[in-house]
XYZ file of C-alpha atoms in Angstrom:
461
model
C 54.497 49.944 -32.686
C 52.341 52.841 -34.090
C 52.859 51.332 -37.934
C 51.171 47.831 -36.845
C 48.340 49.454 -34.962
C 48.027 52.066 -38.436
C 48.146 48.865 -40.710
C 45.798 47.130 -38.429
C 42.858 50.124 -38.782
C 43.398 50.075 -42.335
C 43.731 46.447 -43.336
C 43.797 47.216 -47.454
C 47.101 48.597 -47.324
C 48.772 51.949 -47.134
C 51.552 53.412 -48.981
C 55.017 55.114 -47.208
C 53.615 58.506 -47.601
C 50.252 58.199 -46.318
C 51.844 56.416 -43.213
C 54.579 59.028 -43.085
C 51.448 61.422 -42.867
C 49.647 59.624 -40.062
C 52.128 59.080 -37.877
C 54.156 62.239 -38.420
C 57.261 60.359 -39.286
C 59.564 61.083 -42.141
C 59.368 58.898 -45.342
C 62.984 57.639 -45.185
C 62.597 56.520 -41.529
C 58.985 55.137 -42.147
C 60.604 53.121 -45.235
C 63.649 51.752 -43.243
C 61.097 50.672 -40.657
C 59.223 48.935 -42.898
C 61.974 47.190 -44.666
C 62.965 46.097 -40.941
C 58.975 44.266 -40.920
C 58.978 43.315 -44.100
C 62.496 41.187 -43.523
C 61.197 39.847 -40.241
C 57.712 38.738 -41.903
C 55.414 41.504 -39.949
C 54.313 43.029 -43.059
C 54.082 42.473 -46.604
C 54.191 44.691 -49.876
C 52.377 44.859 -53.394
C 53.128 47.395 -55.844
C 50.104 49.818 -57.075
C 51.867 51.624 -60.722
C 54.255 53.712 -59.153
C 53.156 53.634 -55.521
C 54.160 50.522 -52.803
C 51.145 49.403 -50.895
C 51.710 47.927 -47.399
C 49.849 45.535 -44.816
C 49.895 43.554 -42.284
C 51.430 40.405 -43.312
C 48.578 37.150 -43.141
C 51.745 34.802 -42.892
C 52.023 33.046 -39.406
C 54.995 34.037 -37.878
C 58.078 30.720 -37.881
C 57.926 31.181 -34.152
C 54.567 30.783 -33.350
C 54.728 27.927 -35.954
C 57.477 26.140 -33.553
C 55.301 26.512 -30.625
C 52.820 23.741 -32.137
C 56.242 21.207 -33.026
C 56.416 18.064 -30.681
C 59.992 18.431 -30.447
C 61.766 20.930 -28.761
C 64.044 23.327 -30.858
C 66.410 26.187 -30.596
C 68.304 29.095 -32.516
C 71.549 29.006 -31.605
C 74.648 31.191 -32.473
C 77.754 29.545 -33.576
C 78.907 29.896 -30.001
C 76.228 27.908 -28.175
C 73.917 30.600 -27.346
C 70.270 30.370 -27.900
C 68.855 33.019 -29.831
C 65.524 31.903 -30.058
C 63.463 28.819 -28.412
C 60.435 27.005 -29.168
C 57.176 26.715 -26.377
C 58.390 22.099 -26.445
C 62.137 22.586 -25.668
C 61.402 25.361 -22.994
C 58.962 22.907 -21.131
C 61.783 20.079 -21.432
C 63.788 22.389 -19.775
C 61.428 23.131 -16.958
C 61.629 27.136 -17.387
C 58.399 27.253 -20.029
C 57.532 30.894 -19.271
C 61.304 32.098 -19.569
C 63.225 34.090 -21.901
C 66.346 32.348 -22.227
C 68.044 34.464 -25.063
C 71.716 34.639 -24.396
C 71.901 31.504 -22.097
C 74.357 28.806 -23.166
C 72.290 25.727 -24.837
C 74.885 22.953 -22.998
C 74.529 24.635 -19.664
C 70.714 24.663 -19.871
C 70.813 20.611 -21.150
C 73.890 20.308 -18.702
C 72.280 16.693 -17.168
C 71.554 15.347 -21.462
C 75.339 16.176 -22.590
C 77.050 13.064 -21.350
C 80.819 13.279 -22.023
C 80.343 16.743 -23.967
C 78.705 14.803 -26.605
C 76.493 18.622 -27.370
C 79.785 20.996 -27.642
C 81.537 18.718 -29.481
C 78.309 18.784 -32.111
C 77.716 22.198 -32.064
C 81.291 22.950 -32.626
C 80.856 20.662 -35.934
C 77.819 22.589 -36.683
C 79.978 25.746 -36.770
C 81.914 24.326 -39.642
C 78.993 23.297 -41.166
C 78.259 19.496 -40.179
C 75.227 18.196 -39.124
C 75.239 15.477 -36.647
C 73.185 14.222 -33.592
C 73.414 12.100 -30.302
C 70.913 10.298 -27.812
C 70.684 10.529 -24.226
C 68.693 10.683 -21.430
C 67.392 13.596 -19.262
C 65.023 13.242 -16.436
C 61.873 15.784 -16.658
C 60.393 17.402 -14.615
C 61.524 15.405 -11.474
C 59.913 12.429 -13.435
C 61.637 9.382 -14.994
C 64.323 9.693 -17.521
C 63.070 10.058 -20.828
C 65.234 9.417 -24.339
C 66.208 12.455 -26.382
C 67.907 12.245 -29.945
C 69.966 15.862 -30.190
C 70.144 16.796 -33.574
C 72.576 19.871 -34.851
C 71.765 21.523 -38.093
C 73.943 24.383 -39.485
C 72.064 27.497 -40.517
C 72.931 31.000 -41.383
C 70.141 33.479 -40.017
C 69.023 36.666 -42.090
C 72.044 38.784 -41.010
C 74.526 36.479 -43.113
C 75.714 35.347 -39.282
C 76.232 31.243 -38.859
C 74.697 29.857 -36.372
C 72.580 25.999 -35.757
C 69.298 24.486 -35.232
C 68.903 22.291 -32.672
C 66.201 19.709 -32.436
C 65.372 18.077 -29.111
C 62.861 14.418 -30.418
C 61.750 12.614 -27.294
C 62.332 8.830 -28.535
C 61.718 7.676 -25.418
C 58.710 5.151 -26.236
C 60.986 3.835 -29.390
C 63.260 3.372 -27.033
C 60.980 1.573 -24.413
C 59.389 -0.520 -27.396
C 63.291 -1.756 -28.334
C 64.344 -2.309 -24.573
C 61.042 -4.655 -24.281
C 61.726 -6.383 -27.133
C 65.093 -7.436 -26.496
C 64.135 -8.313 -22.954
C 61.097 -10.156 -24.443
C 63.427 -12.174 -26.259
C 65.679 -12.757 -23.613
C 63.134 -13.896 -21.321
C 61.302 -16.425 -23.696
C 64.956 -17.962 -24.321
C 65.465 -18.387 -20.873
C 61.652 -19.752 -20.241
C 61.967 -22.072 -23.093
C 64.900 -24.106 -20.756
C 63.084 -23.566 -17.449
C 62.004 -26.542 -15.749
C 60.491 -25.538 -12.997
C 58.323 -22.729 -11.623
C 61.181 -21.769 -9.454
C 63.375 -21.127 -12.513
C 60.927 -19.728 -14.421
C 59.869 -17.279 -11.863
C 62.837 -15.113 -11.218
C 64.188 -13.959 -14.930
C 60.088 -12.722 -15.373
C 60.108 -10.460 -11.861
C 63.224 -9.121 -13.285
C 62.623 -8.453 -16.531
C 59.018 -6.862 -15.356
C 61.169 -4.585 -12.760
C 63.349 -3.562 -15.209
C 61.194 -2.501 -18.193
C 58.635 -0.801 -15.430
C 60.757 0.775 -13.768
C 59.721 -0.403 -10.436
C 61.839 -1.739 -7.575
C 59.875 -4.096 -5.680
C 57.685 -7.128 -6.897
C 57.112 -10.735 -6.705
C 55.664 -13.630 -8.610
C 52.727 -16.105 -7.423
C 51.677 -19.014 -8.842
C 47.453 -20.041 -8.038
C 47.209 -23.885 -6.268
C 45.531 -25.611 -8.894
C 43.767 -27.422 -5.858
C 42.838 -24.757 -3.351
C 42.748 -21.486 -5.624
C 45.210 -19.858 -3.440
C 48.377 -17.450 -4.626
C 52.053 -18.785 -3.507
C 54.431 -16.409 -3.570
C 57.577 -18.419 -5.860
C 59.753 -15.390 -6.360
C 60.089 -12.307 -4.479
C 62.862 -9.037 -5.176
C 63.521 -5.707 -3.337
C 60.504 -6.541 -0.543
C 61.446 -7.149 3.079
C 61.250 -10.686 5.110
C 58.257 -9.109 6.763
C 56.606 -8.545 4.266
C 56.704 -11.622 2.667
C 55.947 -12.924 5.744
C 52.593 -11.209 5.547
C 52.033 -12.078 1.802
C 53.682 -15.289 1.259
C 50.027 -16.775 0.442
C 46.860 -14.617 -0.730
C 43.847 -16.129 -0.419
C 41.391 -15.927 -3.509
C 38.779 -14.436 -1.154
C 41.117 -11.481 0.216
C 40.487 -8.023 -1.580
C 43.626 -8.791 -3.341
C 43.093 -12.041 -4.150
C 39.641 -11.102 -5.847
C 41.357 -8.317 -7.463
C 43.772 -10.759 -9.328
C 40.790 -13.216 -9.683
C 39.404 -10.573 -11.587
C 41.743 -10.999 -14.671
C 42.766 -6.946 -14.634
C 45.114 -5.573 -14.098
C 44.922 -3.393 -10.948
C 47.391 0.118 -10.330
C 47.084 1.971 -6.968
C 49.203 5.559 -6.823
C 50.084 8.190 -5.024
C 49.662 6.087 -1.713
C 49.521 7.802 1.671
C 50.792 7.078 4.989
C 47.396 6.618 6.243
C 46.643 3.762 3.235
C 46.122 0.495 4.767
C 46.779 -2.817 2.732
C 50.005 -2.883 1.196
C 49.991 0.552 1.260
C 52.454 3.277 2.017
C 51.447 3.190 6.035
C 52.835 -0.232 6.321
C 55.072 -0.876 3.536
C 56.492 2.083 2.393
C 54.901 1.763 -1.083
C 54.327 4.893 -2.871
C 52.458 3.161 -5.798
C 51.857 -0.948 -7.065
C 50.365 -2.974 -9.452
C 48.428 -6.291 -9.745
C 49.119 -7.767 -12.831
C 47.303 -11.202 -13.528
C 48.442 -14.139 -15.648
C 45.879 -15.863 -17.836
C 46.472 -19.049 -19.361
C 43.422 -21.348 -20.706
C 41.153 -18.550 -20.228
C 41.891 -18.552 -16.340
C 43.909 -16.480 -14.130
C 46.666 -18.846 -12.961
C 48.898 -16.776 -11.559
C 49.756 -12.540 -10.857
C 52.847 -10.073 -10.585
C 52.687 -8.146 -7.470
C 55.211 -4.609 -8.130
C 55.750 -1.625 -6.636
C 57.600 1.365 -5.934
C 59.007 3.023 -3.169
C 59.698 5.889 -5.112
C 57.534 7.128 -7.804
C 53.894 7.934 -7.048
C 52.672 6.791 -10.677
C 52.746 4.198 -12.733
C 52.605 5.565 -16.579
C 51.313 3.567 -19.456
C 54.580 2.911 -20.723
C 55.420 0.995 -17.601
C 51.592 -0.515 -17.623
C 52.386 -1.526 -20.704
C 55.562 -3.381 -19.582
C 54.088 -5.359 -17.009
C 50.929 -6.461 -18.717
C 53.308 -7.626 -21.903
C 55.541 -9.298 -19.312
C 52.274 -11.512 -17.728
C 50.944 -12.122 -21.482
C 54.395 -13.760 -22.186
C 54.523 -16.195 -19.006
C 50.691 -18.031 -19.310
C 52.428 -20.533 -20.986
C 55.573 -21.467 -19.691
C 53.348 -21.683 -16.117
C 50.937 -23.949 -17.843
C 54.008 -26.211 -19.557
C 56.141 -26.514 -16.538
C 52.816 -27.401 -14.557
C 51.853 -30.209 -17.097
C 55.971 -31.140 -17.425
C 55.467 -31.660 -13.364
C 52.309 -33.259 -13.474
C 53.752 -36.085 -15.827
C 56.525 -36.427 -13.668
C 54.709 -36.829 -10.745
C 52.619 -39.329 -12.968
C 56.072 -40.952 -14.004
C 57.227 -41.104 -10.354
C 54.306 -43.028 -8.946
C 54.408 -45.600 -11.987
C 58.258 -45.842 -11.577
C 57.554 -47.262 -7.977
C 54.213 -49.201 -9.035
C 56.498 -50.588 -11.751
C 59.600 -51.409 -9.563
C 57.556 -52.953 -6.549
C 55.856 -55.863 -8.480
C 56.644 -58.875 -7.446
C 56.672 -60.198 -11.282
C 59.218 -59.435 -13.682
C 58.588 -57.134 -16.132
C 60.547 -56.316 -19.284
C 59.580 -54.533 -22.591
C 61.431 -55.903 -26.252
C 61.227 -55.263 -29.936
C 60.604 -57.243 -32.215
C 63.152 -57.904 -35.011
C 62.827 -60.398 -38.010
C 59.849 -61.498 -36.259
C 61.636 -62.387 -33.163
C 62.067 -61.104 -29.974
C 64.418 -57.858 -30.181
C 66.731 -55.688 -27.678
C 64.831 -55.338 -24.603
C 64.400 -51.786 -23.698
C 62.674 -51.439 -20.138
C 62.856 -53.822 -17.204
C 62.049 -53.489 -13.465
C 63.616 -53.680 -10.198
C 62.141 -57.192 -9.847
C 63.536 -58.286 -13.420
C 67.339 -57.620 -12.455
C 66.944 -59.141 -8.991
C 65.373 -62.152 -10.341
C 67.721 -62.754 -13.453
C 71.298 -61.449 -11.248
C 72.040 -58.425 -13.996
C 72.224 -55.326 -13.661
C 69.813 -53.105 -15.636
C 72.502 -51.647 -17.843
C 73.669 -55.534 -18.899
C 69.817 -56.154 -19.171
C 69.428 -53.538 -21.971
C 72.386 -55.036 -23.928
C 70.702 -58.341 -24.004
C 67.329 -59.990 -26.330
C 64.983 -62.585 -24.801
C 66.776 -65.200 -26.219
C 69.760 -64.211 -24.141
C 67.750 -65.407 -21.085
C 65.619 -68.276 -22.210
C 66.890 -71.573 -21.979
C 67.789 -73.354 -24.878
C 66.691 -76.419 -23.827
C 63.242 -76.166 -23.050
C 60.901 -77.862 -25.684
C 58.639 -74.463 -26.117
C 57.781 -73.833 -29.827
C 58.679 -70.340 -29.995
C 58.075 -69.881 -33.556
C 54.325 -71.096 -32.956
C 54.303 -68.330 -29.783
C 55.544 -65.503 -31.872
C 53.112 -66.415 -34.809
C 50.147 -66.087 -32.343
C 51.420 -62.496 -30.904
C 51.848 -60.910 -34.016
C 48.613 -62.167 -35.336
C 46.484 -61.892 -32.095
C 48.679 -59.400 -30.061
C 48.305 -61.221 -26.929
C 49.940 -64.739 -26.339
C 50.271 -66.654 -22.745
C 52.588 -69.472 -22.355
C 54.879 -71.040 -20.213
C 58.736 -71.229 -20.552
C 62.438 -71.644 -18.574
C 64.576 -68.354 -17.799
C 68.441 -68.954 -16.955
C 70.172 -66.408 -14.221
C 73.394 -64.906 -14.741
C 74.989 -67.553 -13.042
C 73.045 -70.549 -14.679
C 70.048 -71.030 -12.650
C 66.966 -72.551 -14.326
C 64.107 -71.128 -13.660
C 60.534 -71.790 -14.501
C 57.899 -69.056 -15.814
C 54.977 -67.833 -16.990
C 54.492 -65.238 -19.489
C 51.975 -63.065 -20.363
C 53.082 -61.169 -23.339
C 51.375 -57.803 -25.164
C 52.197 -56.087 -28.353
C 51.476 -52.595 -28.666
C 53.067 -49.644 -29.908
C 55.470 -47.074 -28.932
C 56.709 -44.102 -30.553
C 56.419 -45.517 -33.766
C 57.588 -49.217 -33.445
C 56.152 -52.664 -32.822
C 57.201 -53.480 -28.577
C 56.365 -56.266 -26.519
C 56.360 -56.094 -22.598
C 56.132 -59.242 -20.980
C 54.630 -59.766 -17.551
C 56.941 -62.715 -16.151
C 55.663 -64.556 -13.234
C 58.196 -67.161 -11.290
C 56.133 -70.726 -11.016
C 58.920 -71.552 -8.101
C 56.526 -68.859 -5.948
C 53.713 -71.655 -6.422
C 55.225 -74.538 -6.428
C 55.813 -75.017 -10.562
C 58.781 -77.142 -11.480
């Protein structure tokens, strides 16, 4: 416009009539022109005595403002149709170098207004409610992203109603409240696994889910031999866990997870060998290891056959997911290892050929018996339910001329005691033994266990 380029040459102002000169322009149209600027923030006016001074205005202009606004936002009539947008909500919509003045704002979101959730709050804008929404919209081809849609009733310069809408991406609030109610899921459900094989799935899962990948698979390192067992696997073919079942610590992958970092291939070719997208299909995976005691003891194998990148927020996922499972891995191994422990003590234990039973002591006598072995019930003719009912005493026979107050003095004193005495079977049987007795304690209390040894075996009356 010839007034901007005159008010530009002379940036200290100029009144209506010297402009009305310059431009050869009558002072009534010049004025109305400049009353058009001055409403639309293009120029601004100071009065001189008599005389109105005007110049180019040093405000920035609310549009170019908008431009520099994370969220996307829009002018809208009280109809629906935009009047103005901002540089964000234009790239949301994928048409960034577009006018879109007179297109309808619900059919350019058409794929974020679930149910007609944006109508609905435009048409309560119109009346002169705010309100908002959230959804999801997938930009840019990419993966869905959050949105909360907020409506705000305005009336523009003309005195005409109209709205403001506000596009905020909330998608990484969103992510950050997804992984921490799957965070808490998972550590209820790890705090009652057992075993690896429980423990496993819920964590592949849960990583899948807050990456966004479809494909993965949990190993667990051989404490022994260093090597990666696949435990869990989801979403990857027979063959291919054929071919991966086990990776060796000395294999490109398995140094990779050695390594202790976490590993992300994209944007994999046809021609990419490995577990690449030649063989597998895989358009992009990740090698996540699992630390626990400052080693790696196990990894997450994931990947995608759809999306050629991983982004951080996903990253983030899976390395959060591998922080939380070190130590469940490292319980459940030392929960096996004491079984296994328990196991081969069990059979030592049940396999002697003396009897062996465990007691408390009460009022300075022998107490319930707690424990016995195989050998015990066998010997005696009860079962080990009736055994654990019973006391010493129960079994002993009455009539044999042992001091037993003398034997319990020396046990409790010295902690050790071995003597001879007479058990009685279930069905009466006498039977001569010897007894090596120990006091230690368990869990708290004073218990006895009593190595019992049949003199019958060798000849003892």
């Amino acid at each position: 416009m010839a007034i901007r380029g005159l008010l530009k040459k002379n940036p200290h102002g100029m009144s209506v009539t010297q402009i009305a000169e310059a431009i050869g322009m009558n002072r009534i149209t010049v004025a109305r022109y400049l009353d058009v600027m001055r409403a639309s923030g293009q120029v601004e006016m100071e009065p001189y005595g008599q005389a109105k001074v005007f110049f180019l205005s040093r405000r920035i202009p609310v549009t170019a403002i908008l431009d520099f606004f994370s969220d996307g936002v829009a002018a809208l009539d009280k109809e629906g149709r935009i009047i103005d947008t901002n540089l964000k909500l234009r790239e949301i919509a994928g048409c960034r170098d577009t006018d879109l003045s007179g297109a309808h704002i619900a059919v350019l979101l058409s794929s974020l207004d679930d149910e007609g959730r944006l109508g609905e709050v435009i048409r309560r804008a119109a009346d002169g409610n705010e309100d908002f929404f959230e959804s999801a919209l997938s930009v840019h081809g990419e993966d869905r992203r959050f949105f909360r849609v907020r409506v705000v009733p305005t009336v523009f310069m003309d005195s005409s109603p109209g709205s403001i809408l506000i596009l905020q991406d909330i998608t990484e609030w969103k992510r950050a409240e997804e992984q921490m109610v799957a965070q808490r899921d998972l550590a209820w459900t790890l705090s009652a696994a057992q075993t690896l094989f429980e423990a496993m799935p819920p964590c592949v899962d849960t990583a899948l889910m807050l990456s966004g990948m479809d494909a993965g698979g949990a190993y667990v390192a051989d404490p022994e031999t260093g090597v990666f067992d696949l435990v869990h696997a989801t979403g990857i073919s027979q063959r291919f866990t054929r071919s991966f079942s086990h990776i060796s610590p000395s294999s490109p992958i398995g140094e990779r997870i050695r390594s202790g970092t976490p590993y992300y291939a994209e944007n994999l070719k046809k021609e990419d060998g490995g577990i690449g997208a030649g063989t597998w299909a895989l358009r992009s995976y990740a090698v996540v290891p699992v630390l626990g005691g400052g080693q790696v003891i196990a990894c997450f194998l994931v990947g995608s056959h759809i999306r050629d990148r991983i982004d951080p927020g996903s990253r983030k996922a899976l390395e959060t997911v591998a922080a939380s499972v070190g130590n469940t891995i490292q319980r459940i191994r030392a929960q096996e290892d004491l079984r296994e422990s328990e196991e081969k003590y069990r059979i030592l234990f049940n396999n002697l050929d003396d009897a062996i039973f465990l007691h408390l002591i009460e009022d300075g006598l022998p107490g319930r018996i707690i424990e016995v072995n195989d050998t015990t019930c066998a010997r005696l003719g009860y079962t080990r339910e009736e055994l654990l009912t019973l006391t010493p005493l129960q079994i002993n026979d009455p009539a044999y001329p042992g001091d037993l107050a003398e034997i319990m003095r020396r046990l409790l004193e010295e902690k050790h005691v071995f003597f001879e005495w007479a058990h009685l079977t279930k069905d009466g049987t006498r039977i001569p033994v010897e007894i090596n007795a120990h006091l230690f304690t368990l869990r708290g209390e004073e218990v006895v266990i009593s190595i019992v040894r049949d003199l019958r075996l060798r000849g003892g009356t």
